[in-house]
């Protein structure tokens, strides 16, 4: 027996509804995972780690790029655009960390020299051996941590451009030259107080001690960086001979002016 028209229409509507996907499936356009299928987990939080690390290391990257360009081109010729490009950031990002090229240069100097001078002062305060060996230690640390590194080019920048940038010259004198002088004064005064050195003007002795160190830094970033650099210089031998001569001149002398030496046990 045929079904009444109303019954047939109801059946057609029911079948049409069953054939359509659920509302959520229609909106997403993706089928829900079947039973037993693995559900893909969300991306791990560590995926954003490199971006956080990059932001954390950005000041150091800016300082490294600035040092390389300052040494290569000089302070005046270095552009902040080039520094930012070398660090892989925008110029605006650079200014978030350093308000001007002058402040960037000061940060480069402080990063490379301030901790080294502080470490030297600590060595002087705690050293237990002879003052002659103390001076050798200070010179060795300076060469390994500064003189034999790209940062030694800071000396070249200051020698070449300090006159044109008096504010930077005053900054360097106050935060680098004066503390470095005091460091060597303390070492020489220690030797005099212990009877290891004869009394001499400590300021001049300190300047005499540091002069070859500056010379080596300048040579490394001038003639030493050229193919035709002239006579070869061995920094280690030069510093050794320099210290031998200075320490011999600092030895106490007897009333006849002869150098006195402590007898070996």
C-alpha positions as protocol buffer text, in pm:
chain_id: "A"
residue {
  index: 1
  type: UNK
  ca { x: 0 y: 0 z: 0 }
}
residue {
  index: 2
  type: UNK
  ca { x: 135 y: 342 z: -93 }
}
residue {
  index: 3
  type: UNK
  ca { x: 215 y: 582 z: 192 }
}
residue {
  index: 4
  type: UNK
  ca { x: 11 y: 896 z: 226 }
}
residue {
  index: 5
  type: UNK
  ca { x: 166 y: 1209 z: 66 }
}
residue {
  index: 6
  type: UNK
  ca { x: 241 y: 1367 z: 404 }
}
residue {
  index: 7
  type: UNK
  ca { x: 433 y: 1058 z: 517 }
}
residue {
  index: 8
  type: UNK
  ca { x: 641 y: 1058 z: 198 }
}
residue {
  index: 9
  type: UNK
  ca { x: 733 y: 1427 z: 236 }
}
residue {
  index: 10
  type: UNK
  ca { x: 842 y: 1371 z: 596 }
}
residue {
  index: 11
  type: UNK
  ca { x: 1064 y: 1083 z: 487 }
}
residue {
  index: 12
  type: UNK
  ca { x: 1226 y: 1296 z: 216 }
}
residue {
  index: 13
  type: UNK
  ca { x: 1304 y: 1576 z: 467 }
}
residue {
  index: 14
  type: UNK
  ca { x: 1454 y: 1329 z: 714 }
}
residue {
  index: 15
  type: UNK
  ca { x: 1674 y: 1172 z: 447 }
}
residue {
  index: 16
  type: UNK
  ca { x: 1795 y: 1513 z: 326 }
}
residue {
  index: 17
  type: UNK
  ca { x: 1890 y: 1615 z: 678 }
}
residue {
  index: 18
  type: UNK
  ca { x: 2081 y: 1292 z: 738 }
}
residue {
  index: 19
  type: UNK
  ca { x: 2279 y: 1342 z: 416 }
}
residue {
  index: 20
  type: UNK
  ca { x: 2408 y: 1685 z: 517 }
}
residue {
  index: 21
  type: UNK
  ca { x: 2719 y: 1708 z: 742 }
}
residue {
  index: 22
  type: UNK
  ca { x: 2681 y: 1844 z: 1095 }
}
residue {
  index: 23
  type: UNK
  ca { x: 2697 y: 2224 z: 1128 }
}
residue {
  index: 24
  type: UNK
  ca { x: 3049 y: 2223 z: 1269 }
}
residue {
  index: 25
  type: UNK
  ca { x: 3176 y: 2013 z: 982 }
}
residue {
  index: 26
  type: UNK
  ca { x: 3015 y: 2244 z: 727 }
}
residue {
  index: 27
  type: UNK
  ca { x: 3183 y: 2550 z: 883 }
}
residue {
  index: 28
  type: UNK
  ca { x: 3531 y: 2406 z: 906 }
}
residue {
  index: 29
  type: UNK
  ca { x: 3531 y: 2220 z: 577 }
}
residue {
  index: 30
  type: UNK
  ca { x: 3738 y: 1945 z: 745 }
}
residue {
  index: 31
  type: UNK
  ca { x: 3617 y: 1604 z: 843 }
}
residue {
  index: 32
  type: UNK
  ca { x: 3637 y: 1513 z: 1208 }
}
residue {
  index: 33
  type: UNK
  ca { x: 3902 y: 1247 z: 1283 }
}
residue {
  index: 34
  type: UNK
  ca { x: 3773 y: 897 z: 1264 }
}
residue {
  index: 35
  type: UNK
  ca { x: 3782 y: 674 z: 1568 }
}
residue {
  index: 36
  type: UNK
  ca { x: 4132 y: 541 z: 1624 }
}
residue {
  index: 37
  type: UNK
  ca { x: 4305 y: 814 z: 1419 }
}
residue {
  index: 38
  type: UNK
  ca { x: 4595 y: 994 z: 1591 }
}
residue {
  index: 39
  type: UNK
  ca { x: 4520 y: 1353 z: 1685 }
}
residue {
  index: 40
  type: UNK
  ca { x: 4799 y: 1592 z: 1584 }
}
residue {
  index: 41
  type: UNK
  ca { x: 4923 y: 1782 z: 1891 }
}
residue {
  index: 42
  type: UNK
  ca { x: 4961 y: 2160 z: 1882 }
}
residue {
  index: 43
  type: UNK
  ca { x: 5308 y: 2301 z: 1800 }
}
residue {
  index: 44
  type: UNK
  ca { x: 5537 y: 2281 z: 2104 }
}
residue {
  index: 45
  type: UNK
  ca { x: 5607 y: 2599 z: 2298 }
}
residue {
  index: 46
  type: UNK
  ca { x: 5978 y: 2559 z: 2221 }
}
residue {
  index: 47
  type: UNK
  ca { x: 5906 y: 2661 z: 1863 }
}
residue {
  index: 48
  type: UNK
  ca { x: 5921 y: 3023 z: 1971 }
}
residue {
  index: 49
  type: UNK
  ca { x: 6248 y: 2971 z: 2158 }
}
residue {
  index: 50
  type: UNK
  ca { x: 6490 y: 3102 z: 1890 }
}
residue {
  index: 51
  type: UNK
  ca { x: 6302 y: 3431 z: 1874 }
}
residue {
  index: 52
  type: UNK
  ca { x: 6335 y: 3476 z: 2250 }
}
residue {
  index: 53
  type: UNK
  ca { x: 6704 y: 3385 z: 2240 }
}
residue {
  index: 54
  type: UNK
  ca { x: 6764 y: 3627 z: 1956 }
}
residue {
  index: 55
  type: UNK
  ca { x: 6609 y: 3909 z: 2154 }
}
residue {
  index: 56
  type: UNK
  ca { x: 6815 y: 3821 z: 2459 }
}
residue {
  index: 57
  type: UNK
  ca { x: 7141 y: 3821 z: 2262 }
}
residue {
  index: 58
  type: UNK
  ca { x: 7059 y: 4130 z: 2054 }
}
residue {
  index: 59
  type: UNK
  ca { x: 7266 y: 4379 z: 2261 }
}
residue {
  index: 60
  type: UNK
  ca { x: 7573 y: 4156 z: 2226 }
}
residue {
  index: 61
  type: UNK
  ca { x: 7514 y: 4119 z: 1852 }
}
residue {
  index: 62
  type: UNK
  ca { x: 7492 y: 4497 z: 1819 }
}
residue {
  index: 63
  type: UNK
  ca { x: 7814 y: 4544 z: 2017 }
}
residue {
  index: 64
  type: UNK
  ca { x: 7999 y: 4287 z: 1806 }
}
residue {
  index: 65
  type: UNK
  ca { x: 7882 y: 4447 z: 1481 }
}
residue {
  index: 66
  type: UNK
  ca { x: 7968 y: 4795 z: 1609 }
}
residue {
  index: 67
  type: UNK
  ca { x: 8318 y: 4693 z: 1720 }
}
residue {
  index: 68
  type: UNK
  ca { x: 8397 y: 4538 z: 1382 }
}
residue {
  index: 69
  type: UNK
  ca { x: 8281 y: 4848 z: 1193 }
}
residue {
  index: 70
  type: UNK
  ca { x: 8441 y: 5100 z: 1430 }
}
residue {
  index: 71
  type: UNK
  ca { x: 8777 y: 4922 z: 1396 }
}
residue {
  index: 72
  type: UNK
  ca { x: 8746 y: 4884 z: 1019 }
}
residue {
  index: 73
  type: UNK
  ca { x: 8610 y: 5229 z: 928 }
}
residue {
  index: 74
  type: UNK
  ca { x: 8673 y: 5447 z: 1232 }
}
residue {
  index: 75
  type: UNK
  ca { x: 8417 y: 5617 z: 1451 }
}
residue {
  index: 76
  type: UNK
  ca { x: 8330 y: 5906 z: 1218 }
}
residue {
  index: 77
  type: UNK
  ca { x: 8280 y: 5691 z: 908 }
}
residue {
  index: 78
  type: UNK
  ca { x: 8070 y: 5422 z: 1076 }
}
residue {
  index: 79
  type: UNK
  ca { x: 7695 y: 5458 z: 1020 }
}
residue {
  index: 80
  type: UNK
  ca { x: 7437 y: 5321 z: 1258 }
}
residue {
  index: 81
  type: UNK
  ca { x: 7250 y: 5183 z: 956 }
}
residue {
  index: 82
  type: UNK
  ca { x: 7549 y: 4960 z: 882 }
}
residue {
  index: 83
  type: UNK
  ca { x: 7574 y: 4849 z: 1244 }
}
residue {
  index: 84
  type: UNK
  ca { x: 7207 y: 4755 z: 1250 }
}
residue {
  index: 85
  type: UNK
  ca { x: 7242 y: 4568 z: 921 }
}
residue {
  index: 86
  type: UNK
  ca { x: 7546 y: 4383 z: 1052 }
}
residue {
  index: 87
  type: UNK
  ca { x: 7352 y: 4274 z: 1359 }
}
residue {
  index: 88
  type: UNK
  ca { x: 7051 y: 4174 z: 1151 }
}
residue {
  index: 89
  type: UNK
  ca { x: 6811 y: 4428 z: 1302 }
}
residue {
  index: 90
  type: UNK
  ca { x: 6647 y: 4752 z: 1198 }
}
residue {
  index: 91
  type: UNK
  ca { x: 6795 y: 5092 z: 1274 }
}
residue {
  index: 92
  type: UNK
  ca { x: 6498 y: 5159 z: 1502 }
}
residue {
  index: 93
  type: UNK
  ca { x: 6580 y: 4848 z: 1704 }
}
residue {
  index: 94
  type: UNK
  ca { x: 6938 y: 4970 z: 1752 }
}
residue {
  index: 95
  type: UNK
  ca { x: 6809 y: 5295 z: 1901 }
}
residue {
  index: 96
  type: UNK
  ca { x: 6596 y: 5101 z: 2148 }
}
residue {
  index: 97
  type: UNK
  ca { x: 6920 y: 4987 z: 2309 }
}
residue {
  index: 98
  type: UNK
  ca { x: 7160 y: 5275 z: 2237 }
}
residue {
  index: 99
  type: UNK
  ca { x: 7037 y: 5631 z: 2206 }
}
residue {
  index: 100
  type: UNK
  ca { x: 7316 y: 5748 z: 1973 }
}
residue {
  index: 101
  type: UNK
  ca { x: 7633 y: 5637 z: 1798 }
}
residue {
  index: 102
  type: UNK
  ca { x: 7833 y: 5791 z: 2082 }
}
residue {
  index: 103
  type: UNK
  ca { x: 7647 y: 5583 z: 2340 }
}
residue {
  index: 104
  type: UNK
  ca { x: 7698 y: 5274 z: 2127 }
}
residue {
  index: 105
  type: UNK
  ca { x: 8073 y: 5337 z: 2116 }
}
residue {
  index: 106
  type: UNK
  ca { x: 8085 y: 5388 z: 2492 }
}
residue {
  index: 107
  type: UNK
  ca { x: 7903 y: 5059 z: 2539 }
}
residue {
  index: 108
  type: UNK
  ca { x: 8158 y: 4884 z: 2317 }
}
residue {
  index: 109
  type: UNK
  ca { x: 8445 y: 5026 z: 2525 }
}
residue {
  index: 110
  type: UNK
  ca { x: 8280 y: 4938 z: 2855 }
}
residue {
  index: 111
  type: UNK
  ca { x: 8202 y: 4586 z: 2742 }
}
residue {
  index: 112
  type: UNK
  ca { x: 8559 y: 4514 z: 2632 }
}
residue {
  index: 113
  type: UNK
  ca { x: 8771 y: 4708 z: 2882 }
}
residue {
  index: 114
  type: UNK
  ca { x: 8587 y: 4779 z: 3207 }
}
residue {
  index: 115
  type: UNK
  ca { x: 8568 y: 4414 z: 3323 }
}
residue {
  index: 116
  type: UNK
  ca { x: 8933 y: 4359 z: 3228 }
}
residue {
  index: 117
  type: UNK
  ca { x: 9053 y: 4653 z: 3439 }
}
residue {
  index: 118
  type: UNK
  ca { x: 8836 y: 4538 z: 3731 }
}
residue {
  index: 119
  type: UNK
  ca { x: 8985 y: 4189 z: 3702 }
}
residue {
  index: 120
  type: UNK
  ca { x: 9335 y: 4336 z: 3703 }
}
residue {
  index: 121
  type: UNK
  ca { x: 9265 y: 4528 z: 4024 }
}
residue {
  index: 122
  type: UNK
  ca { x: 9139 y: 4209 z: 4185 }
}
residue {
  index: 123
  type: UNK
  ca { x: 9454 y: 4025 z: 4080 }
}
residue {
  index: 124
  type: UNK
  ca { x: 9670 y: 4297 z: 4242 }
}
residue {
  index: 125
  type: UNK
  ca { x: 9471 y: 4278 z: 4566 }
}
residue {
  index: 126
  type: UNK
  ca { x: 9490 y: 3900 z: 4597 }
}
residue {
  index: 127
  type: UNK
  ca { x: 9827 y: 3816 z: 4444 }
}
residue {
  index: 128
  type: UNK
  ca { x: 10055 y: 3617 z: 4676 }
}
residue {
  index: 129
  type: UNK
  ca { x: 10376 y: 3598 z: 4474 }
}
residue {
  index: 130
  type: UNK
  ca { x: 10649 y: 3849 z: 4394 }
}
residue {
  index: 131
  type: UNK
  ca { x: 10562 y: 4181 z: 4236 }
}
residue {
  index: 132
  type: UNK
  ca { x: 10778 y: 4100 z: 3935 }
}
residue {
  index: 133
  type: UNK
  ca { x: 10564 y: 3794 z: 3866 }
}
residue {
  index: 134
  type: UNK
  ca { x: 10253 y: 4002 z: 3933 }
}
residue {
  index: 135
  type: UNK
  ca { x: 10350 y: 4244 z: 3656 }
}
residue {
  index: 136
  type: UNK
  ca { x: 10418 y: 3955 z: 3420 }
}
residue {
  index: 137
  type: UNK
  ca { x: 10074 y: 3813 z: 3500 }
}
residue {
  index: 138
  type: UNK
  ca { x: 9902 y: 4146 z: 3437 }
}
residue {
  index: 139
  type: UNK
  ca { x: 10073 y: 4187 z: 3100 }
}
residue {
  index: 140
  type: UNK
  ca { x: 9991 y: 3830 z: 2998 }
}
residue {
  index: 141
  type: UNK
  ca { x: 9624 y: 3871 z: 3091 }
}
residue {
  index: 142
  type: UNK
  ca { x: 9608 y: 4199 z: 2899 }
}
residue {
  index: 143
  type: UNK
  ca { x: 9754 y: 4044 z: 2586 }
}
residue {
  index: 144
  type: UNK
  ca { x: 9536 y: 3732 z: 2591 }
}
residue {
  index: 145
  type: UNK
  ca { x: 9210 y: 3909 z: 2681 }
}
residue {
  index: 146
  type: UNK
  ca { x: 9250 y: 4235 z: 2489 }
}
residue {
  index: 147
  type: UNK
  ca { x: 9572 y: 4299 z: 2297 }
}
residue {
  index: 148
  type: UNK
  ca { x: 9541 y: 3985 z: 2084 }
}
residue {
  index: 149
  type: UNK
  ca { x: 9171 y: 4038 z: 2008 }
}
residue {
  index: 150
  type: UNK
  ca { x: 8975 y: 4258 z: 1767 }
}
residue {
  index: 151
  type: UNK
  ca { x: 8893 y: 4487 z: 2061 }
}
residue {
  index: 152
  type: UNK
  ca { x: 9254 y: 4611 z: 2060 }
}
residue {
  index: 153
  type: UNK
  ca { x: 9149 y: 4824 z: 1764 }
}
residue {
  index: 154
  type: UNK
  ca { x: 8982 y: 5058 z: 2015 }
}
residue {
  index: 155
  type: UNK
  ca { x: 9328 y: 5205 z: 2078 }
}
residue {
  index: 156
  type: UNK
  ca { x: 9363 y: 5288 z: 1708 }
}
residue {
  index: 157
  type: UNK
  ca { x: 9024 y: 5462 z: 1709 }
}
residue {
  index: 158
  type: UNK
  ca { x: 9112 y: 5679 z: 2007 }
}
residue {
  index: 159
  type: UNK
  ca { x: 9457 y: 5773 z: 1877 }
}
residue {
  index: 160
  type: UNK
  ca { x: 9318 y: 5866 z: 1535 }
}
residue {
  index: 161
  type: UNK
  ca { x: 8992 y: 6039 z: 1632 }
}
residue {
  index: 162
  type: UNK
  ca { x: 9001 y: 6155 z: 1995 }
}
residue {
  index: 163
  type: UNK
  ca { x: 9088 y: 6512 z: 1892 }
}
residue {
  index: 164
  type: UNK
  ca { x: 8776 y: 6536 z: 1675 }
}
residue {
  index: 165
  type: UNK
  ca { x: 8547 y: 6395 z: 1943 }
}
residue {
  index: 166
  type: UNK
  ca { x: 8643 y: 6557 z: 2275 }
}
residue {
  index: 167
  type: UNK
  ca { x: 8345 y: 6408 z: 2457 }
}
residue {
  index: 168
  type: UNK
  ca { x: 8459 y: 6056 z: 2369 }
}
residue {
  index: 169
  type: UNK
  ca { x: 8818 y: 6148 z: 2459 }
}
residue {
  index: 170
  type: UNK
  ca { x: 8706 y: 6266 z: 2804 }
}
residue {
  index: 171
  type: UNK
  ca { x: 8500 y: 5950 z: 2850 }
}
residue {
  index: 172
  type: UNK
  ca { x: 8795 y: 5728 z: 2754 }
}
residue {
  index: 173
  type: UNK
  ca { x: 9035 y: 5915 z: 2981 }
}
residue {
  index: 174
  type: UNK
  ca { x: 8798 y: 5884 z: 3277 }
}
residue {
  index: 175
  type: UNK
  ca { x: 8679 y: 5525 z: 3235 }
}
residue {
  index: 176
  type: UNK
  ca { x: 8979 y: 5354 z: 3073 }
}
residue {
  index: 177
  type: UNK
  ca { x: 9309 y: 5544 z: 3085 }
}
residue {
  index: 178
  type: UNK
  ca { x: 9289 y: 5665 z: 3445 }
}
residue {
  index: 179
  type: UNK
  ca { x: 9173 y: 5331 z: 3595 }
}
residue {
  index: 180
  type: UNK
  ca { x: 9438 y: 5141 z: 3395 }
}
residue {
  index: 181
  type: UNK
  ca { x: 9706 y: 5380 z: 3524 }
}
residue {
  index: 182
  type: UNK
  ca { x: 9585 y: 5333 z: 3883 }
}
residue {
  index: 183
  type: UNK
  ca { x: 9599 y: 4957 z: 3837 }
}
residue {
  index: 184
  type: UNK
  ca { x: 9967 y: 4969 z: 3743 }
}
residue {
  index: 185
  type: UNK
  ca { x: 10043 y: 5229 z: 4010 }
}
residue {
  index: 186
  type: UNK
  ca { x: 9911 y: 4992 z: 4274 }
}
residue {
  index: 187
  type: UNK
  ca { x: 10127 y: 4710 z: 4141 }
}
residue {
  index: 188
  type: UNK
  ca { x: 10443 y: 4924 z: 4137 }
}
residue {
  index: 189
  type: UNK
  ca { x: 10369 y: 5070 z: 4483 }
}
residue {
  index: 190
  type: UNK
  ca { x: 10332 y: 4715 z: 4611 }
}
residue {
  index: 191
  type: UNK
  ca { x: 10682 y: 4631 z: 4490 }
}
residue {
  index: 192
  type: UNK
  ca { x: 10830 y: 4944 z: 4648 }
}
residue {
  index: 193
  type: UNK
  ca { x: 10653 y: 4879 z: 4980 }
}
residue {
  index: 194
  type: UNK
  ca { x: 10784 y: 4522 z: 4989 }
}
residue {
  index: 195
  type: UNK
  ca { x: 11141 y: 4631 z: 4911 }
}
residue {
  index: 196
  type: UNK
  ca { x: 11136 y: 4454 z: 4573 }
}
residue {
  index: 197
  type: UNK
  ca { x: 11158 y: 4777 z: 4369 }
}
residue {
  index: 198
  type: UNK
  ca { x: 11354 y: 5091 z: 4426 }
}
residue {
  index: 199
  type: UNK
  ca { x: 11146 y: 5403 z: 4477 }
}
residue {
  index: 200
  type: UNK
  ca { x: 11074 y: 5566 z: 4145 }
}
residue {
  index: 201
  type: UNK
  ca { x: 10788 y: 5790 z: 4027 }
}
residue {
  index: 202
  type: UNK
  ca { x: 10505 y: 5539 z: 3996 }
}
residue {
  index: 203
  type: UNK
  ca { x: 10314 y: 5741 z: 3736 }
}
residue {
  index: 204
  type: UNK
  ca { x: 10604 y: 5740 z: 3494 }
}
residue {
  index: 205
  type: UNK
  ca { x: 10679 y: 5373 z: 3562 }
}
residue {
  index: 206
  type: UNK
  ca { x: 10316 y: 5285 z: 3489 }
}
residue {
  index: 207
  type: UNK
  ca { x: 10325 y: 5477 z: 3162 }
}
residue {
  index: 208
  type: UNK
  ca { x: 10650 y: 5306 z: 3067 }
}
residue {
  index: 209
  type: UNK
  ca { x: 10494 y: 4967 z: 3139 }
}
residue {
  index: 210
  type: UNK
  ca { x: 10186 y: 5029 z: 2928 }
}
residue {
  index: 211
  type: UNK
  ca { x: 10347 y: 5201 z: 2629 }
}
residue {
  index: 212
  type: UNK
  ca { x: 10455 y: 4881 z: 2444 }
}
residue {
  index: 213
  type: UNK
  ca { x: 10111 y: 4730 z: 2504 }
}
residue {
  index: 214
  type: UNK
  ca { x: 9949 y: 5020 z: 2320 }
}
residue {
  index: 215
  type: UNK
  ca { x: 10215 y: 4997 z: 2049 }
}
residue {
  index: 216
  type: UNK
  ca { x: 10134 y: 4630 z: 1987 }
}
residue {
  index: 217
  type: UNK
  ca { x: 9762 y: 4705 z: 1970 }
}
residue {
  index: 218
  type: UNK
  ca { x: 9820 y: 4984 z: 1719 }
}
residue {
  index: 219
  type: UNK
  ca { x: 10054 y: 4769 z: 1510 }
}
residue {
  index: 220
  type: UNK
  ca { x: 9806 y: 4481 z: 1500 }
}
residue {
  index: 221
  type: UNK
  ca { x: 9539 y: 4707 z: 1351 }
}
residue {
  index: 222
  type: UNK
  ca { x: 9759 y: 4911 z: 1118 }
}
residue {
  index: 223
  type: UNK
  ca { x: 10083 y: 4783 z: 962 }
}
residue {
  index: 224
  type: UNK
  ca { x: 10030 y: 4438 z: 1110 }
}
residue {
  index: 225
  type: UNK
  ca { x: 9703 y: 4405 z: 916 }
}
residue {
  index: 226
  type: UNK
  ca { x: 9870 y: 4480 z: 581 }
}
residue {
  index: 227
  type: UNK
  ca { x: 10041 y: 4240 z: 343 }
}
residue {
  index: 228
  type: UNK
  ca { x: 10356 y: 4455 z: 332 }
}
residue {
  index: 229
  type: UNK
  ca { x: 10398 y: 4512 z: 702 }
}
residue {
  index: 230
  type: UNK
  ca { x: 10775 y: 4544 z: 726 }
}
residue {
  index: 231
  type: UNK
  ca { x: 10981 y: 4368 z: 996 }
}
residue {
  index: 232
  type: UNK
  ca { x: 10797 y: 4090 z: 1175 }
}
residue {
  index: 233
  type: UNK
  ca { x: 10707 y: 4150 z: 1540 }
}
residue {
  index: 234
  type: UNK
  ca { x: 10670 y: 3867 z: 1788 }
}
residue {
  index: 235
  type: UNK
  ca { x: 10443 y: 4011 z: 2059 }
}
residue {
  index: 236
  type: UNK
  ca { x: 10536 y: 3751 z: 2320 }
}
residue {
  index: 237
  type: UNK
  ca { x: 10911 y: 3803 z: 2279 }
}
residue {
  index: 238
  type: UNK
  ca { x: 10872 y: 4180 z: 2269 }
}
residue {
  index: 239
  type: UNK
  ca { x: 10673 y: 4183 z: 2593 }
}
residue {
  index: 240
  type: UNK
  ca { x: 10916 y: 3946 z: 2760 }
}
residue {
  index: 241
  type: UNK
  ca { x: 11217 y: 4162 z: 2672 }
}
residue {
  index: 242
  type: UNK
  ca { x: 11028 y: 4474 z: 2772 }
}
residue {
  index: 243
  type: UNK
  ca { x: 10949 y: 4333 z: 3116 }
}
residue {
  index: 244
  type: UNK
  ca { x: 11304 y: 4204 z: 3164 }
}
residue {
  index: 245
  type: UNK
  ca { x: 11441 y: 4554 z: 3101 }
}
residue {
  index: 246
  type: UNK
  ca { x: 11184 y: 4730 z: 3319 }
}
residue {
  index: 247
  type: UNK
  ca { x: 11216 y: 4488 z: 3609 }
}
residue {
  index: 248
  type: UNK
  ca { x: 11594 y: 4509 z: 3597 }
}
residue {
  index: 249
  type: UNK
  ca { x: 11567 y: 4886 z: 3617 }
}
residue {
  index: 250
  type: UNK
  ca { x: 11331 y: 4861 z: 3914 }
}
residue {
  index: 251
  type: UNK
  ca { x: 11560 y: 4644 z: 4124 }
}
residue {
  index: 252
  type: UNK
  ca { x: 11691 y: 4806 z: 4443 }
}
residue {
  index: 253
  type: UNK
  ca { x: 12048 y: 4937 z: 4431 }
}
residue {
  index: 254
  type: UNK
  ca { x: 12313 y: 4955 z: 4697 }
}
residue {
  index: 255
  type: UNK
  ca { x: 12488 y: 5273 z: 4806 }
}
residue {
  index: 256
  type: UNK
  ca { x: 12735 y: 5235 z: 4520 }
}
residue {
  index: 257
  type: UNK
  ca { x: 12451 y: 5228 z: 4269 }
}
residue {
  index: 258
  type: UNK
  ca { x: 12488 y: 4857 z: 4198 }
}
residue {
  index: 259
  type: UNK
  ca { x: 12181 y: 4639 z: 4150 }
}
residue {
  index: 260
  type: UNK
  ca { x: 12119 y: 4418 z: 4451 }
}
residue {
  index: 261
  type: UNK
  ca { x: 11982 y: 4068 z: 4412 }
}
residue {
  index: 262
  type: UNK
  ca { x: 11840 y: 3847 z: 4676 }
}
residue {
  index: 263
  type: UNK
  ca { x: 12049 y: 3536 z: 4724 }
}
residue {
  index: 264
  type: UNK
  ca { x: 11880 y: 3219 z: 4603 }
}
residue {
  index: 265
  type: UNK
  ca { x: 11815 y: 2966 z: 4878 }
}
